[in-house]
Short mmCIF file of C-alpha atoms in Angstrom, two decimals:
data_model
loop_
_atom_site.label_atom_id
_atom_site.label_comp_id
_atom_site.label_asym_id
_atom_site.label_seq_id
_atom_site.Cartn_x
_atom_site.Cartn_y
_atom_site.Cartn_z
CA MET A 1 17.12 22.80 -7.10
CA THR A 2 16.35 20.88 -10.41
CA ASP A 3 13.73 22.04 -13.34
CA ASP A 4 11.72 19.53 -11.63
CA ALA A 5 11.89 20.36 -7.75
CA LYS A 6 11.50 23.99 -8.70
CA LEU A 7 7.57 22.49 -9.94
CA LEU A 8 6.57 21.63 -7.32
CA ALA A 9 5.71 24.40 -4.44
CA ASP A 10 3.95 26.56 -1.05
CA LEU A 11 0.21 24.62 -1.48
CA THR A 12 -1.15 23.93 1.76
CA LYS A 13 -3.35 20.62 3.02
CA SER A 14 -6.94 20.01 3.34
CA PRO A 15 -8.42 19.17 7.08
CA PRO A 16 -9.04 15.54 7.85
CA ALA A 17 -13.28 15.50 7.79
CA SER A 18 -14.91 14.76 10.95
CA ALA A 19 -14.97 11.07 12.08
CA ARG A 20 -18.38 9.04 12.77
CA ASP A 21 -19.06 6.34 15.15
CA PHE A 22 -18.63 2.62 14.26
CA THR A 23 -20.47 0.01 15.65
CA ASP A 24 -18.06 -1.74 18.77
CA ARG A 25 -16.76 -5.65 18.12
CA ARG A 26 -14.62 -6.01 20.99
CA SER A 27 -15.55 -9.59 20.62
CA PHE A 28 -13.85 -9.49 17.62
CA LEU A 29 -10.80 -8.22 18.00
CA LYS A 30 -10.43 -9.51 22.01
CA ASN A 31 -9.43 -13.13 19.68
CA ALA A 32 -7.51 -10.38 16.47
CA THR A 33 -5.42 -9.36 19.64
CA ALA A 34 -4.70 -12.73 21.49
CA THR A 35 -3.34 -14.07 18.26
CA LEU A 36 -1.04 -11.15 17.74
CA ALA A 37 0.39 -11.80 21.01
CA VAL A 38 0.80 -15.90 20.26
CA ALA A 39 2.36 -14.26 16.93
CA GLY A 40 4.75 -11.77 17.99
CA THR A 41 5.92 -14.14 20.72
CA THR A 42 6.44 -17.95 18.53
CA LEU A 43 9.00 -16.61 15.73
CA VAL A 44 11.33 -13.40 15.62
CA ALA A 45 13.24 -13.58 12.23
CA PRO A 46 11.75 -13.50 8.92
CA SER A 47 11.57 -16.07 6.07
CA ILE A 48 10.81 -13.74 3.30
CA LEU A 49 11.91 -16.62 0.31
CA ARG A 50 10.10 -19.31 2.18
CA HIS A 51 7.59 -20.05 -1.01
CA SER A 52 7.99 -19.77 -4.46
CA LEU A 53 6.05 -18.26 -6.75
CA ALA A 54 6.57 -20.71 -10.29
CA ALA A 55 3.41 -21.90 -10.32
CA GLN A 56 1.50 -18.93 -11.65
CA THR A 57 -1.81 -18.49 -13.33
CA GLU A 58 -3.55 -16.80 -16.30
CA SER A 59 -3.66 -14.47 -14.14
CA GLU A 60 -0.65 -14.07 -12.73
CA PRO A 61 2.02 -13.78 -16.04
CA MET A 62 4.38 -11.72 -13.99
CA SER A 63 6.40 -13.51 -10.32
CA GLN A 64 6.38 -10.86 -8.23
CA ASN A 65 8.12 -11.71 -4.92
CA ALA A 66 8.24 -8.02 -3.32
CA PHE A 67 5.64 -4.82 -3.16
CA VAL A 68 7.70 -1.69 -1.98
CA TYR A 69 5.95 1.35 -0.85
CA THR A 70 6.92 5.32 -1.64
CA GLU A 71 6.64 8.63 -1.03
CA LEU A 72 7.75 11.32 -1.94
CA GLN A 73 7.84 14.52 1.18
CA ILE A 74 6.50 17.61 -1.60
CA SER A 75 3.10 18.95 -2.47
CA ALA A 76 2.29 19.31 -5.44
CA PRO A 77 -1.32 19.20 -7.66
CA PHE A 78 -0.31 15.49 -10.04
CA ASP A 79 0.03 17.12 -13.16
CA GLN A 80 3.33 19.64 -12.54
CA VAL A 81 4.88 15.99 -10.82
CA PRO A 82 7.48 15.41 -13.98
CA TRP A 83 5.94 11.95 -13.75
CA GLN A 84 6.47 10.76 -17.58
CA ARG A 85 10.34 11.46 -16.72
CA ILE A 86 10.06 8.83 -13.61
CA ASN A 87 8.19 6.68 -15.25
CA ASN A 88 10.58 6.13 -17.71
CA ALA A 89 13.64 5.30 -15.73
CA ILE A 90 11.60 3.33 -13.16
CA LYS A 91 10.62 0.85 -15.69
CA ALA A 92 14.91 0.79 -16.59
CA GLN A 93 15.69 -0.61 -13.64
CA PRO A 94 16.04 -4.08 -12.18
CA GLY A 95 13.45 -6.63 -11.77
CA PHE A 96 10.87 -4.08 -11.62
CA ILE A 97 6.91 -4.57 -12.77
CA ASN A 98 4.33 -2.39 -11.73
CA LYS A 99 3.63 0.66 -10.17
CA THR A 100 0.63 2.61 -9.81
CA TRP A 101 1.37 5.69 -8.70
CA LEU A 102 0.19 7.83 -6.38
CA SER A 103 -1.27 11.12 -5.23
CA GLY A 104 -2.21 12.09 -1.26
CA VAL A 105 -5.36 14.08 -1.19
CA GLY A 106 -5.05 16.37 1.31
CA ASN A 107 -1.42 17.52 1.89
CA LEU A 108 -0.72 16.90 -1.99
CA SER A 109 2.25 15.13 -1.14
CA ALA A 110 3.49 12.20 -4.86
CA GLY A 111 5.04 8.83 -4.71
CA GLY A 112 3.94 5.27 -5.58
CA ILE A 113 3.06 1.25 -4.72
CA TYR A 114 5.15 -0.94 -6.85
CA ALA A 115 5.58 -4.57 -7.50
CA PHE A 116 9.37 -6.86 -7.98
CA ASP A 117 10.38 -9.55 -8.87
CA SER A 118 12.51 -10.33 -6.07
CA VAL A 119 13.30 -8.99 -2.76
CA VAL A 120 16.50 -8.40 -2.95
CA ASN A 121 15.70 -5.77 -6.93
CA ALA A 122 12.65 -4.17 -4.35
CA GLN A 123 15.91 -3.23 -1.97
CA LYS A 124 18.10 -2.17 -4.76
CA PHE A 125 14.72 -0.14 -6.05
CA VAL A 126 14.77 1.63 -2.42
CA THR A 127 18.83 1.90 -1.42
CA GLY A 128 19.77 2.83 -5.12
CA TYR A 129 17.19 4.57 -7.62
CA PHE A 130 14.87 6.40 -5.42
CA PRO A 131 17.05 8.27 -2.75
CA GLU A 132 18.70 9.45 -5.99
CA GLU A 133 15.21 10.85 -6.93
CA ALA A 134 14.40 12.76 -4.03
CA ARG A 135 17.55 13.76 -3.33
CA GLY A 136 17.01 15.54 -7.33
CA PHE A 137 13.72 17.10 -5.69
CA GLY A 138 15.31 18.28 -2.63
CA VAL A 139 12.69 16.81 -0.53
CA ALA A 140 12.58 14.07 2.13
CA GLN A 141 11.50 10.74 0.64
CA THR A 142 10.55 7.15 2.38
CA THR A 143 10.03 3.85 1.40
CA ARG A 144 9.04 0.84 3.12
CA VAL A 145 9.75 -3.13 1.50
CA PHE A 146 7.14 -6.22 1.52
CA ASP A 147 7.06 -9.85 1.08
CA ALA A 148 4.19 -10.08 -1.56
CA VAL A 149 5.09 -13.91 -1.10
CA ALA A 150 4.04 -14.24 2.38
CA THR A 151 0.43 -12.11 2.15
CA ARG A 152 -0.34 -13.96 -0.97
CA GLU A 153 -3.27 -16.14 0.15
CA ALA A 154 -4.87 -12.71 1.96
CA SER A 155 -4.50 -11.21 -0.74
CA LEU A 156 -6.12 -13.30 -3.23
CA ASP A 157 -9.18 -13.61 -0.67
CA MET A 158 -9.60 -9.95 -0.60
CA ASN A 159 -9.72 -9.53 -3.57
CA SER A 160 -5.92 -8.16 -4.77
CA ALA A 161 -5.75 -6.21 -8.28
CA HIS A 162 -2.08 -7.89 -7.60
CA TYR A 163 -2.98 -10.67 -7.57
CA GLY A 164 -5.33 -11.56 -10.98
CA ALA A 165 -8.57 -9.17 -10.00
CA LYS A 166 -11.22 -7.22 -11.66
CA PHE A 167 -13.31 -4.32 -10.88
CA ASP A 168 -16.59 -3.17 -12.37
CA GLN A 169 -15.59 0.55 -11.66
CA ILE A 170 -11.93 2.41 -12.15
CA PRO A 171 -11.03 3.11 -8.37
CA GLY A 172 -11.44 6.28 -7.22
CA ALA A 173 -8.89 6.58 -4.06
CA PHE A 174 -6.09 4.29 -2.31
CA VAL A 175 -5.22 4.27 1.21
CA TYR A 176 -2.37 2.53 2.34
CA THR A 177 -1.89 1.25 5.98
CA GLU A 178 1.00 0.05 7.94
CA VAL A 179 0.68 -1.19 11.70
CA GLN A 180 3.66 -1.75 14.60
CA LEU A 181 3.70 -4.62 15.71
CA HIS A 182 5.29 -7.46 14.58
CA VAL A 183 4.48 -10.58 13.32
CA LEU A 184 5.72 -13.22 11.59
CA PRO A 185 5.37 -14.89 10.28
CA PHE A 186 2.07 -13.40 8.09
CA ASP A 187 0.66 -16.08 8.23
CA ASN A 188 0.16 -16.72 12.04
CA GLY A 189 -1.69 -13.65 12.42
CA PRO A 190 -5.22 -13.25 12.26
CA TRP A 191 -6.10 -12.11 8.86
CA ARG A 192 -8.77 -15.29 8.51
CA ASP A 193 -10.64 -13.00 11.02
CA PHE A 194 -9.86 -9.04 9.86
CA ASN A 195 -10.20 -10.46 6.16
CA PRO A 196 -14.37 -10.64 7.26
CA ILE A 197 -14.50 -7.55 8.10
CA LEU A 198 -12.80 -6.00 5.65
CA LYS A 199 -15.07 -6.81 2.79
CA GLN A 200 -18.40 -5.56 4.66
CA GLN A 201 -15.98 -1.72 4.76
CA PRO A 202 -19.53 0.68 2.62
CA GLY A 203 -16.75 1.24 -1.30
CA LEU A 204 -13.65 -1.28 -1.04
CA LEU A 205 -12.83 -2.78 -4.19
CA SER A 206 -9.94 -4.57 -3.40
CA LYS A 207 -6.66 -4.64 -0.44
CA THR A 208 -3.50 -5.85 -0.37
CA TRP A 209 -1.51 -7.03 2.46
CA LEU A 210 1.53 -5.49 3.25
CA SER A 211 4.36 -7.89 5.34
CA GLY A 212 7.46 -5.54 6.16
CA LEU A 213 10.63 -7.66 5.80
CA HIS A 214 12.59 -7.65 9.04
CA THR A 215 9.94 -5.99 10.48
CA GLY A 216 7.18 -8.83 10.37
CA THR A 217 4.82 -4.51 10.60
CA VAL A 218 1.41 -4.84 9.42
CA GLY A 219 -0.41 -3.14 6.75
CA GLY A 220 -2.39 -3.09 3.25
CA PHE A 221 -2.77 -1.82 0.15
CA TYR A 222 -6.66 -0.88 -0.20
CA ALA A 223 -9.01 0.09 -3.62
CA PHE A 224 -12.30 2.27 -2.87
CA ASP A 225 -14.18 3.11 -4.80
CA THR A 226 -14.64 6.94 -4.24
CA ILE A 227 -12.20 9.58 -2.10
CA GLU A 228 -14.89 9.43 0.95
CA ASN A 229 -15.32 5.94 1.13
CA ALA A 230 -11.80 5.61 1.43
CA LYS A 231 -11.74 8.50 4.57
CA ARG A 232 -14.39 7.31 5.74
CA PHE A 233 -12.18 3.61 6.58
CA ALA A 234 -8.72 5.35 7.01
CA ILE A 235 -9.96 8.29 9.46
CA ASP A 236 -13.72 6.19 11.32
CA TYR A 237 -12.92 2.51 11.20
CA PHE A 238 -9.28 2.35 10.79
CA PRO A 239 -8.25 3.97 14.36
CA THR A 240 -11.05 1.95 15.94
CA GLU A 241 -9.12 -1.36 14.87
CA THR A 242 -5.40 -0.43 15.81
CA LYS A 243 -7.24 1.07 19.55
CA ALA A 244 -8.00 -2.64 20.05
CA LEU A 245 -5.40 -4.50 19.37
CA ASN A 246 -2.58 -1.42 21.64
CA ALA A 247 -0.24 -0.19 18.86
CA ALA A 248 0.43 2.54 16.58
CA PHE A 249 -0.58 2.74 13.42
CA TYR A 250 -0.66 4.95 10.14
CA THR A 251 -2.41 5.66 6.93
CA ARG A 252 -2.61 7.67 3.65
CA VAL A 253 -5.41 8.49 1.85
CA PHE A 254 -4.74 8.55 -2.64
CA ASP A 255 -6.84 9.90 -5.48
CA ALA A 256 -6.77 7.48 -8.09
CA ASP A 257 -8.41 9.64 -10.09
CA ALA A 258 -5.45 12.32 -10.58
CA THR A 259 -2.85 9.07 -11.46
CA LYS A 260 -5.09 7.73 -13.38
CA THR A 261 -2.85 7.93 -17.14
CA ALA A 262 0.81 8.32 -15.20
CA SER A 263 -0.14 4.03 -13.48
CA ILE A 264 -1.93 3.14 -16.79
CA ASP A 265 2.11 3.37 -18.49
CA MET A 266 3.43 1.45 -15.16
CA ALA A 267 0.97 -1.41 -16.18
CA SER A 268 -0.61 -0.49 -12.96
CA PRO A 269 -3.16 -3.54 -12.01
CA PHE A 270 -5.58 -1.11 -11.49
CA TYR A 271 -6.51 0.12 -15.20
CA ALA A 272 -5.64 -3.82 -16.88
#
């Protein structure tokens, strides 16, 4: 076991907050479910590179074509994670643009959301560098690759930091979601119906939509003002949507304050 791995041990999880009722949105979700059903049956293959980000705006100085989500199965306070060493190694990875570090609320897992210049370089990262990093810690790991081009319009509409949006305040929490649905192409999905509803969620600052490479799973990376509002969204509100869609889902809540310094060092767009 490495010296870094020895730092990571024996911390217990905190219990989740109690759920609260939310307003029934049956009519909206019924329409959204119908739209997803159509999207899932009309196309069967991804088209990851069908668009180009050649035309960049001033707020988008770098071309991002893929996002990567990672999470290590560790439990350690973030100040015990050797993020300086890891940052230096990740900065040298081909096509890397930025990373926002993640520290799990309750379980103290460590991970990140990354932007890469191409799907090819994102795949190299998740099949080459990252498994070796996890091996060094002696822990299991999770990785996902997403098509950043397909979700650009939907994310811009949600004040996505990954596309240059600025905030009046620094995020206090992040939320990651992924729903077990096949929606390809992404634009066939009901994001235009969902966005107005999501914008009403208490404390939401930003969302970057996610579309799974090859899988067509639908997800998102959210920034919230506080951990309380992030947990309320992930624990209470989000399950009401996925239940109506009859789909399994995955949610994670992260402490943005704990990883601020490490994320700034990695050019995280949330602290620009």
